[in-house]
PDB file of C-alpha atoms and ligand atoms in Angstrom:
ATOM      1  CA  MET A   1      -0.170  16.560  -4.524  1.00  0.00           C
ATOM      2  CA  LYS A   2      -3.490  13.846  -4.160  1.00  0.00           C
ATOM      3  CA  ILE A   3      -3.602  10.800  -5.725  1.00  0.00           C
ATOM      4  CA  ARG A   4      -5.925  11.547  -8.327  1.00  0.00           C
ATOM      5  CA  GLU A   5      -9.634   9.808  -7.787  1.00  0.00           C
ATOM      6  CA  SER A   6      -8.450   8.853  -3.472  1.00  0.00           C
ATOM      7  CA  GLY A   7     -11.486  10.398  -1.736  1.00  0.00           C
ATOM      8  CA  MET A   8     -13.030   8.093  -0.026  1.00  0.00           C
ATOM      9  CA  PRO A   9     -16.687   7.070   0.848  1.00  0.00           C
ATOM     10  CA  PRO A  10     -18.034   7.309   4.934  1.00  0.00           C
ATOM     11  CA  GLU A  11     -15.758   4.701   6.832  1.00  0.00           C
ATOM     12  CA  SER A  12     -18.793   2.329   7.187  1.00  0.00           C
ATOM     13  CA  LEU A  13     -19.832   1.904   4.008  1.00  0.00           C
ATOM     14  CA  TRP A  14     -15.525   1.209   3.319  1.00  0.00           C
ATOM     15  CA  GLU A  15     -14.987  -0.861   5.683  1.00  0.00           C
ATOM     16  CA  ASP A  16     -17.716  -2.903   4.782  1.00  0.00           C
ATOM     17  CA  PHE A  17     -15.562  -4.081   1.545  1.00  0.00           C
ATOM     18  CA  PHE A  18     -13.084  -5.508   3.401  1.00  0.00           C
ATOM     19  CA  GLU A  19     -11.819  -8.055   5.768  1.00  0.00           C
ATOM     20  CA  PRO A  20      -8.913  -6.976   6.735  1.00  0.00           C
ATOM     21  CA  GLU A  21      -7.421  -9.516   9.191  1.00  0.00           C
ATOM     22  CA  LYS A  22      -8.167 -11.600   6.411  1.00  0.00           C
ATOM     23  CA  ILE A  23      -6.621  -9.893   3.503  1.00  0.00           C
ATOM     24  CA  LEU A  24      -3.503  -9.431   5.277  1.00  0.00           C
ATOM     25  CA  GLU A  25      -2.707 -12.526   6.053  1.00  0.00           C
ATOM     26  CA  ILE A  26      -3.042 -14.106   2.758  1.00  0.00           C
ATOM     27  CA  MET A  27      -0.639 -11.215   1.459  1.00  0.00           C
ATOM     28  CA  GLY A  28       2.313 -12.262   3.416  1.00  0.00           C
ATOM     29  CA  PHE A  29       1.451 -10.149   6.457  1.00  0.00           C
ATOM     30  CA  ASP A  30       2.725 -12.003   9.503  1.00  0.00           C
ATOM     31  CA  ASN A  31       4.752 -11.792  13.240  1.00  0.00           C
ATOM     32  CA  ASN A  32       8.063 -12.295  11.118  1.00  0.00           C
ATOM     33  CA  ILE A  33       7.633  -8.218  10.238  1.00  0.00           C
ATOM     34  CA  VAL A  34       9.102  -5.600  12.637  1.00  0.00           C
ATOM     35  CA  ASN A  35       8.556  -2.769  10.481  1.00  0.00           C
ATOM     36  CA  ALA A  36       5.965  -1.540   8.035  1.00  0.00           C
ATOM     37  CA  VAL A  37       4.482   1.327   6.407  1.00  0.00           C
ATOM     38  CA  ASP A  38       0.889   2.126   4.880  1.00  0.00           C
ATOM     39  CA  PHE A  39       0.987   4.308   2.198  1.00  0.00           C
ATOM     40  CA  GLY A  40      -2.674   6.433   1.631  1.00  0.00           C
ATOM     41  CA  CYS A  41      -3.657   4.361   4.802  1.00  0.00           C
ATOM     42  CA  GLY A  42      -7.486   6.384   4.884  1.00  0.00           C
ATOM     43  CA  TYR A  43      -9.012   5.404   7.519  1.00  0.00           C
ATOM     44  CA  GLY A  44      -6.847   2.744   9.165  1.00  0.00           C
ATOM     45  CA  THR A  45      -8.865  -0.020   7.823  1.00  0.00           C
ATOM     46  CA  PHE A  46      -5.728  -2.050   7.491  1.00  0.00           C
ATOM     47  CA  THR A  47      -2.894  -0.592   9.290  1.00  0.00           C
ATOM     48  CA  ILE A  48      -5.712  -1.385  12.477  1.00  0.00           C
ATOM     49  CA  PRO A  49      -5.143  -4.567  12.167  1.00  0.00           C
ATOM     50  CA  ALA A  50      -1.944  -4.702  11.225  1.00  0.00           C
ATOM     51  CA  SER A  51      -0.057  -3.201  13.883  1.00  0.00           C
ATOM     52  CA  LYS A  52      -1.677  -5.732  16.011  1.00  0.00           C
ATOM     53  CA  MET A  53       0.551  -8.748  13.937  1.00  0.00           C
ATOM     54  CA  ILE A  54       3.747  -7.079  13.428  1.00  0.00           C
ATOM     55  CA  LYS A  55       6.975  -6.489  16.609  1.00  0.00           C
ATOM     56  CA  GLY A  56       7.310  -3.566  15.404  1.00  0.00           C
ATOM     57  CA  GLU A  57       5.957   0.104  14.792  1.00  0.00           C
ATOM     58  CA  ILE A  58       3.363   0.935  11.883  1.00  0.00           C
ATOM     59  CA  TYR A  59       3.735   4.138   9.774  1.00  0.00           C
ATOM     60  CA  ALA A  60       0.670   4.952   8.746  1.00  0.00           C
ATOM     61  CA  ILE A  61       0.788   7.744   5.857  1.00  0.00           C
ATOM     62  CA  ASP A  62      -2.081   9.741   4.315  1.00  0.00           C
ATOM     63  CA  ILE A  63      -2.101  13.124   2.981  1.00  0.00           C
ATOM     64  CA  GLU A  64      -5.583  14.145   4.193  1.00  0.00           C
ATOM     65  CA  LYS A  65      -5.092  15.996   7.991  1.00  0.00           C
ATOM     66  CA  GLU A  66      -8.533  14.129   8.500  1.00  0.00           C
ATOM     67  CA  MET A  67      -7.190  11.028   7.835  1.00  0.00           C
ATOM     68  CA  VAL A  68      -4.122  11.307  10.566  1.00  0.00           C
ATOM     69  CA  LYS A  69      -6.711  11.863  12.599  1.00  0.00           C
ATOM     70  CA  ARG A  70      -9.085   9.854  12.979  1.00  0.00           C
ATOM     71  CA  ILE A  71      -6.450   7.115  12.668  1.00  0.00           C
ATOM     72  CA  THR A  72      -4.868   8.671  15.676  1.00  0.00           C
ATOM     73  CA  GLU A  73      -7.891   8.400  18.046  1.00  0.00           C
ATOM     74  CA  ARG A  74      -8.455   4.828  16.792  1.00  0.00           C
ATOM     75  CA  ALA A  75      -5.154   4.449  17.483  1.00  0.00           C
ATOM     76  CA  SER A  76      -5.584   6.051  21.112  1.00  0.00           C
ATOM     77  CA  ASN A  77      -9.635   3.947  21.532  1.00  0.00           C
ATOM     78  CA  GLU A  78      -7.311   0.746  20.574  1.00  0.00           C
ATOM     79  CA  ASN A  79      -4.315   1.384  22.840  1.00  0.00           C
ATOM     80  CA  LEU A  80      -2.001   0.471  20.330  1.00  0.00           C
ATOM     81  CA  LYS A  81       0.973   2.527  20.314  1.00  0.00           C
ATOM     82  CA  ASN A  82       3.128   1.343  17.162  1.00  0.00           C
ATOM     83  CA  ILE A  83       1.224   3.591  14.847  1.00  0.00           C
ATOM     84  CA  LYS A  84       2.908   6.293  13.639  1.00  0.00           C
ATOM     85  CA  ALA A  85       0.759   8.782  11.840  1.00  0.00           C
ATOM     86  CA  VAL A  86       2.262  10.785   9.568  1.00  0.00           C
ATOM     87  CA  LEU A  87       0.501  14.284   7.857  1.00  0.00           C
ATOM     88  CA  CYS A  88       2.778  13.881   4.515  1.00  0.00           C
ATOM     89  CA  ASP A  89       2.022  14.094   0.521  1.00  0.00           C
ATOM     90  CA  PHE A  90       4.937  10.959  -0.433  1.00  0.00           C
ATOM     91  CA  ILE A  91       3.850  12.116  -3.967  1.00  0.00           C
ATOM     92  CA  HIS A  92       5.404  15.166  -3.815  1.00  0.00           C
ATOM     93  CA  LYS A  93       8.195  14.089  -0.834  1.00  0.00           C
ATOM     94  CA  GLY A  94       8.534  10.401  -0.512  1.00  0.00           C
ATOM     95  CA  SER A  95       7.756   8.999   2.229  1.00  0.00           C
ATOM     96  CA  GLY A  96      10.640  10.196   4.924  1.00  0.00           C
ATOM     97  CA  LEU A  97      11.861   6.863   5.597  1.00  0.00           C
ATOM     98  CA  LYS A  98      14.995   5.394   6.258  1.00  0.00           C
ATOM     99  CA  ASP A  99      16.761   3.354   3.371  1.00  0.00           C
ATOM    100  CA  GLN A 100      16.020   0.127   3.746  1.00  0.00           C
ATOM    101  CA  SER A 101      13.962   0.387   7.337  1.00  0.00           C
ATOM    102  CA  MET A 102      10.137  -0.922   6.492  1.00  0.00           C
ATOM    103  CA  ASP A 103       9.529  -5.136   6.456  1.00  0.00           C
ATOM    104  CA  TYR A 104       6.857  -4.804   4.623  1.00  0.00           C
ATOM    105  CA  VAL A 105       5.092  -1.851   2.446  1.00  0.00           C
ATOM    106  CA  ILE A 106       1.273  -1.496   2.184  1.00  0.00           C
ATOM    107  CA  LEU A 107       0.086  -0.123  -1.178  1.00  0.00           C
ATOM    108  CA  PHE A 108      -3.660  -0.714  -0.996  1.00  0.00           C
ATOM    109  CA  ASN A 109      -6.408   0.728  -3.412  1.00  0.00           C
ATOM    110  CA  ILE A 110      -3.635   3.084  -4.527  1.00  0.00           C
ATOM    111  CA  LEU A 111      -1.166   2.919  -7.477  1.00  0.00           C
ATOM    112  CA  HIS A 112      -3.839   4.610  -9.864  1.00  0.00           C
ATOM    113  CA  ALA A 113      -1.618   7.799  -9.177  1.00  0.00           C
ATOM    114  CA  GLU A 114      -0.075   9.842 -11.419  1.00  0.00           C
ATOM    115  CA  GLU A 115       3.190   8.099 -11.599  1.00  0.00           C
ATOM    116  CA  PRO A 116       3.562   4.167 -10.248  1.00  0.00           C
ATOM    117  CA  GLU A 117       6.923   3.417 -10.841  1.00  0.00           C
ATOM    118  CA  GLU A 118       7.671   6.766  -8.758  1.00  0.00           C
ATOM    119  CA  LEU A 119       6.611   5.401  -5.969  1.00  0.00           C
ATOM    120  CA  LEU A 120       7.681   1.817  -6.427  1.00  0.00           C
ATOM    121  CA  LYS A 121      11.117   3.609  -6.092  1.00  0.00           C
ATOM    122  CA  GLU A 122      10.163   5.119  -2.994  1.00  0.00           C
ATOM    123  CA  VAL A 123       8.603   1.533  -2.352  1.00  0.00           C
ATOM    124  CA  CYS A 124      12.237  -0.151  -3.151  1.00  0.00           C
ATOM    125  CA  ARG A 125      14.313   2.482  -1.468  1.00  0.00           C
ATOM    126  CA  ILE A 126      12.974   1.588   2.226  1.00  0.00           C
ATOM    127  CA  LEU A 127      12.446  -1.774   1.958  1.00  0.00           C
ATOM    128  CA  ALA A 128      14.801  -3.515   3.634  1.00  0.00           C
ATOM    129  CA  PRO A 129      16.585  -6.394   1.678  1.00  0.00           C
ATOM    130  CA  GLU A 130      14.495  -9.419   2.719  1.00  0.00           C
ATOM    131  CA  GLY A 131      11.236  -7.519   2.974  1.00  0.00           C
ATOM    132  CA  LYS A 132       7.948  -7.340   0.919  1.00  0.00           C
ATOM    133  CA  LEU A 133       5.895  -5.106  -0.995  1.00  0.00           C
ATOM    134  CA  GLY A 134       2.152  -5.730  -0.914  1.00  0.00           C
ATOM    135  CA  ILE A 135       0.140  -4.277  -3.930  1.00  0.00           C
ATOM    136  CA  MET A 136      -4.107  -4.513  -3.809  1.00  0.00           C
ATOM    137  CA  HIS A 137      -6.280  -3.199  -6.160  1.00  0.00           C
ATOM    138  CA  TRP A 138     -10.461  -3.349  -6.917  1.00  0.00           C
ATOM    139  CA  ASN A 139     -10.694  -6.064  -9.882  1.00  0.00           C
ATOM    140  CA  TYR A 140     -10.285  -4.664 -13.225  1.00  0.00           C
ATOM    141  CA  ASP A 141     -14.462  -5.388 -13.439  1.00  0.00           C
ATOM    142  CA  PRO A 142     -17.196  -1.956 -13.989  1.00  0.00           C
ATOM    143  CA  GLU A 143     -19.356  -4.040 -11.558  1.00  0.00           C
ATOM    144  CA  THR A 144     -17.240  -3.417  -8.589  1.00  0.00           C
ATOM    145  CA  PRO A 145     -19.303  -1.372  -6.301  1.00  0.00           C
ATOM    146  CA  ARG A 146     -16.112   1.275  -5.613  1.00  0.00           C
ATOM    147  CA  GLY A 147     -12.919   1.790  -7.591  1.00  0.00           C
ATOM    148  CA  PRO A 148     -11.109   4.158  -9.519  1.00  0.00           C
ATOM    149  CA  PRO A 149     -12.386   5.026 -12.671  1.00  0.00           C
ATOM    150  CA  MET A 150     -12.054   2.270 -15.622  1.00  0.00           C
ATOM    151  CA  ALA A 151      -9.643   4.439 -18.043  1.00  0.00           C
ATOM    152  CA  ILE A 152      -7.328   5.160 -14.686  1.00  0.00           C
ATOM    153  CA  ARG A 153      -7.845   1.715 -12.934  1.00  0.00           C
ATOM    154  CA  PRO A 154      -4.739  -0.959 -13.512  1.00  0.00           C
ATOM    155  CA  GLU A 155      -5.306  -4.606 -14.586  1.00  0.00           C
ATOM    156  CA  PRO A 156      -3.047  -7.188 -12.162  1.00  0.00           C
ATOM    157  CA  GLU A 157      -1.406  -7.039 -14.968  1.00  0.00           C
ATOM    158  CA  GLN A 158       0.492  -3.443 -15.437  1.00  0.00           C
ATOM    159  CA  CYS A 159       1.037  -3.647 -11.777  1.00  0.00           C
ATOM    160  CA  ILE A 160       3.511  -6.685 -12.137  1.00  0.00           C
ATOM    161  CA  LYS A 161       5.299  -4.950 -15.362  1.00  0.00           C
ATOM    162  CA  TRP A 162       5.935  -1.599 -13.787  1.00  0.00           C
ATOM    163  CA  ALA A 163       6.955  -3.962 -10.246  1.00  0.00           C
ATOM    164  CA  THR A 164       8.825  -6.281 -12.343  1.00  0.00           C
ATOM    165  CA  ASP A 165      10.535  -3.215 -14.319  1.00  0.00           C
ATOM    166  CA  LEU A 166      11.908  -2.072 -11.432  1.00  0.00           C
ATOM    167  CA  GLY A 167      13.240  -5.450 -10.477  1.00  0.00           C
ATOM    168  CA  PHE A 168      10.929  -6.248  -8.112  1.00  0.00           C
ATOM    169  CA  LYS A 169      10.113  -9.959  -7.794  1.00  0.00           C
ATOM    170  CA  LEU A 170       6.453 -11.531  -8.073  1.00  0.00           C
ATOM    171  CA  GLU A 171       5.963 -14.049  -5.494  1.00  0.00           C
ATOM    172  CA  ASN A 172       2.113 -14.679  -5.000  1.00  0.00           C
ATOM    173  CA  ARG A 173      -0.944 -13.300  -6.727  1.00  0.00           C
ATOM    174  CA  HIS A 174      -4.299 -12.931  -5.020  1.00  0.00           C
ATOM    175  CA  ASP A 175      -7.901 -13.317  -5.934  1.00  0.00           C
ATOM    176  CA  LEU A 176      -9.523 -11.860  -2.671  1.00  0.00           C
ATOM    177  CA  LYS A 177     -12.503 -11.564  -3.050  1.00  0.00           C
ATOM    178  CA  PRO A 178     -15.324 -10.543  -4.015  1.00  0.00           C
ATOM    179  CA  TYR A 179     -13.544  -7.359  -5.400  1.00  0.00           C
ATOM    180  CA  HIS A 180      -9.699  -7.385  -5.126  1.00  0.00           C
ATOM    181  CA  TYR A 181      -7.320  -8.650  -6.584  1.00  0.00           C
ATOM    182  CA  GLY A 182      -3.572  -9.160  -4.664  1.00  0.00           C
ATOM    183  CA  LEU A 183      -0.074  -9.050  -5.636  1.00  0.00           C
ATOM    184  CA  VAL A 184       3.271  -9.963  -3.664  1.00  0.00           C
ATOM    185  CA  PHE A 185       6.515  -8.831  -4.069  1.00  0.00           C
ATOM    186  CA  SER A 186      10.296  -9.056  -3.144  1.00  0.00           C
ATOM    187  CA  LYS A 187      12.737  -6.726  -3.292  1.00  0.00           C
ATOM    188  CA  PRO A 188      14.501  -6.170  -6.409  1.00  0.00           C
ATOM    189  CA  GLU A 189      17.885  -7.463  -5.830  1.00  0.00           C
ATOM    190  CA  LYS A 190      19.903  -4.949  -7.914  1.00  0.00           C
ATOM    191  CA  GLU A 191      19.272  -0.911  -6.838  1.00  0.00           C
ATOM    192  CA  TRP A 192      17.902   1.145  -8.402  1.00  0.00           C
ATOM    193  CA  THR A 193      19.855   3.778  -9.639  1.00  0.00           C
ATOM    194  CA  GLU A 194      18.950   7.127 -11.588  1.00  0.00           C
ATOM    195  CA  GLY A 195      19.211   6.590 -15.564  1.00  0.00           C
ATOM    196  CA  ASN A 196      16.444   3.798 -15.726  1.00  0.00           C
ATOM    197  CA  GLU A 197      18.967   1.096 -15.210  1.00  0.00           C
ATOM    198  CA  LEU A 198      18.843  -1.619 -12.805  1.00  0.00           C
ATOM    199  CA  SER A 199      22.877  -2.236 -11.043  1.00  0.00           C
ATOM    200  CA  THR A 200      24.575  -4.185  -8.820  1.00  0.00           C
ATOM    201  CA  SER A 201      25.182  -2.599  -5.768  1.00  0.00           C
ATOM    202  CA  MET A 202      28.527  -4.047  -5.140  1.00  0.00           C
TER     203      MET A 202
HETATM  204  C1  SAM B 301      -8.477   4.958  -2.022  1.00  0.00           C
HETATM  205  S1  SAM B 301      -8.211   5.747  -0.290  1.00  0.00           S
HETATM  206  C2  SAM B 301      -6.669   4.013   0.524  1.00  0.00           C
HETATM  207  C3  SAM B 301      -7.331   4.185   1.648  1.00  0.00           C
HETATM  208  C4  SAM B 301      -6.465   2.606   2.277  1.00  0.00           C
HETATM  209  N1  SAM B 301      -5.016   2.453   1.226  1.00  0.00           N
HETATM  210  C5  SAM B 301      -7.538   1.775   1.687  1.00  0.00           C
HETATM  211  O1  SAM B 301      -7.567   0.632   1.080  1.00  0.00           O
HETATM  212  O2  SAM B 301      -8.303   1.234   3.369  1.00  0.00           O
HETATM  213  C6  SAM B 301      -6.502   6.514  -0.814  1.00  0.00           C
HETATM  214  C7  SAM B 301      -5.552   6.765   0.178  1.00  0.00           C
HETATM  215  O3  SAM B 301      -4.700   7.691  -0.555  1.00  0.00           O
HETATM  216  C8  SAM B 301      -4.548   9.555   0.391  1.00  0.00           C
HETATM  217  N2  SAM B 301      -3.901  10.297  -0.440  1.00  0.00           N
HETATM  218  C9  SAM B 301      -3.778  10.427  -1.895  1.00  0.00           C
HETATM  219  N3  SAM B 301      -2.673  11.295  -2.404  1.00  0.00           N
HETATM  220  C10 SAM B 301      -1.815  11.614  -1.137  1.00  0.00           C
HETATM  221  C11 SAM B 301      -0.497  11.880  -1.318  1.00  0.00           C
HETATM  222  N4  SAM B 301      -0.566  12.211  -2.406  1.00  0.00           N
HETATM  223  N5  SAM B 301       0.075  11.213  -0.142  1.00  0.00           N
HETATM  224  C12 SAM B 301      -0.461  10.660   1.163  1.00  0.00           C
HETATM  225  N6  SAM B 301      -1.511  10.549   0.994  1.00  0.00           N
HETATM  226  C13 SAM B 301      -2.589  10.153  -0.228  1.00  0.00           C
HETATM  227  C14 SAM B 301      -5.499   9.404   0.439  1.00  0.00           C
HETATM  228  O4  SAM B 301      -5.855  10.932   1.019  1.00  0.00           O
HETATM  229  C15 SAM B 301      -6.887   8.328   0.471  1.00  0.00           C
HETATM  230  O5  SAM B 301      -7.242   8.715   2.376  1.00  0.00           O
END
C-alpha cells in the first residue's frame, strides 16, 4: 500500500528544497557506516550522495517503478556500484532485509505513513546493535512550500514519542533550515517483542 500523500513533484523542483550532502552530514551519516537503507527513496535525492559516503551498500526501496528506474539510471550515470535499487512495498511486505544488517536507516519525508509504529518496528529489526535511525520531515508549519497536509503531518514530538515508546533513544535533534527538522536515534538496547512489551534479549 502506497503511503498516503507520498506522491512527488517533478525532480528538479523537489531537489531544490534540499542540500542533501549537508543534511546527511548533520544527521550523522558518515564513512563509519558500512550498510544503509533509504526507505521510500524517491528520485534518490539522498541515496545518491549517501552511497558516496559509506563503505558498503545502500538499499534504495520504493514502491514506484518510475522511482526505481530513475535511481538505477542515476547510479549508472555516476558509475555507483553500491546502490541496490529495490521495487518493494515495505508497508505490505517489510524491507526484506536481514535482521541487524543495517548501520543506518533513512526515513526522510515518509513518517506521515498510516502506521508509523509498524514501520519503526521493521527499522528496529534490521538495525545493527550500534545502528542509527535518521528521521527527517517537513516542519510542522503550513507555510512550507510542500509537505503532507497538516492533518497528517507529524510534529517532531510525535515522531520522538513513536520512536521512544519502542525503545529508540533520541541522540540528536536538528533544525534543518529552511523547511525540515531532523531526529537521530540509536537502536533500542532491548528487543521489541509482539505483545507491546520491551524485553531483554537474554
Ligand atoms: C515524499 S517521497 C520522499 C522521497 C525521499 N525519501 C526524499 O526525501 O527525497 C515518498 C516516497 O515513498 C515512496 N513510497 C510510498 N509508499 C511506499 C511503500 N509502501 N513502499 C515503498 N515506497 C513507498 C513513494 O513512491 C515516494 O517515492
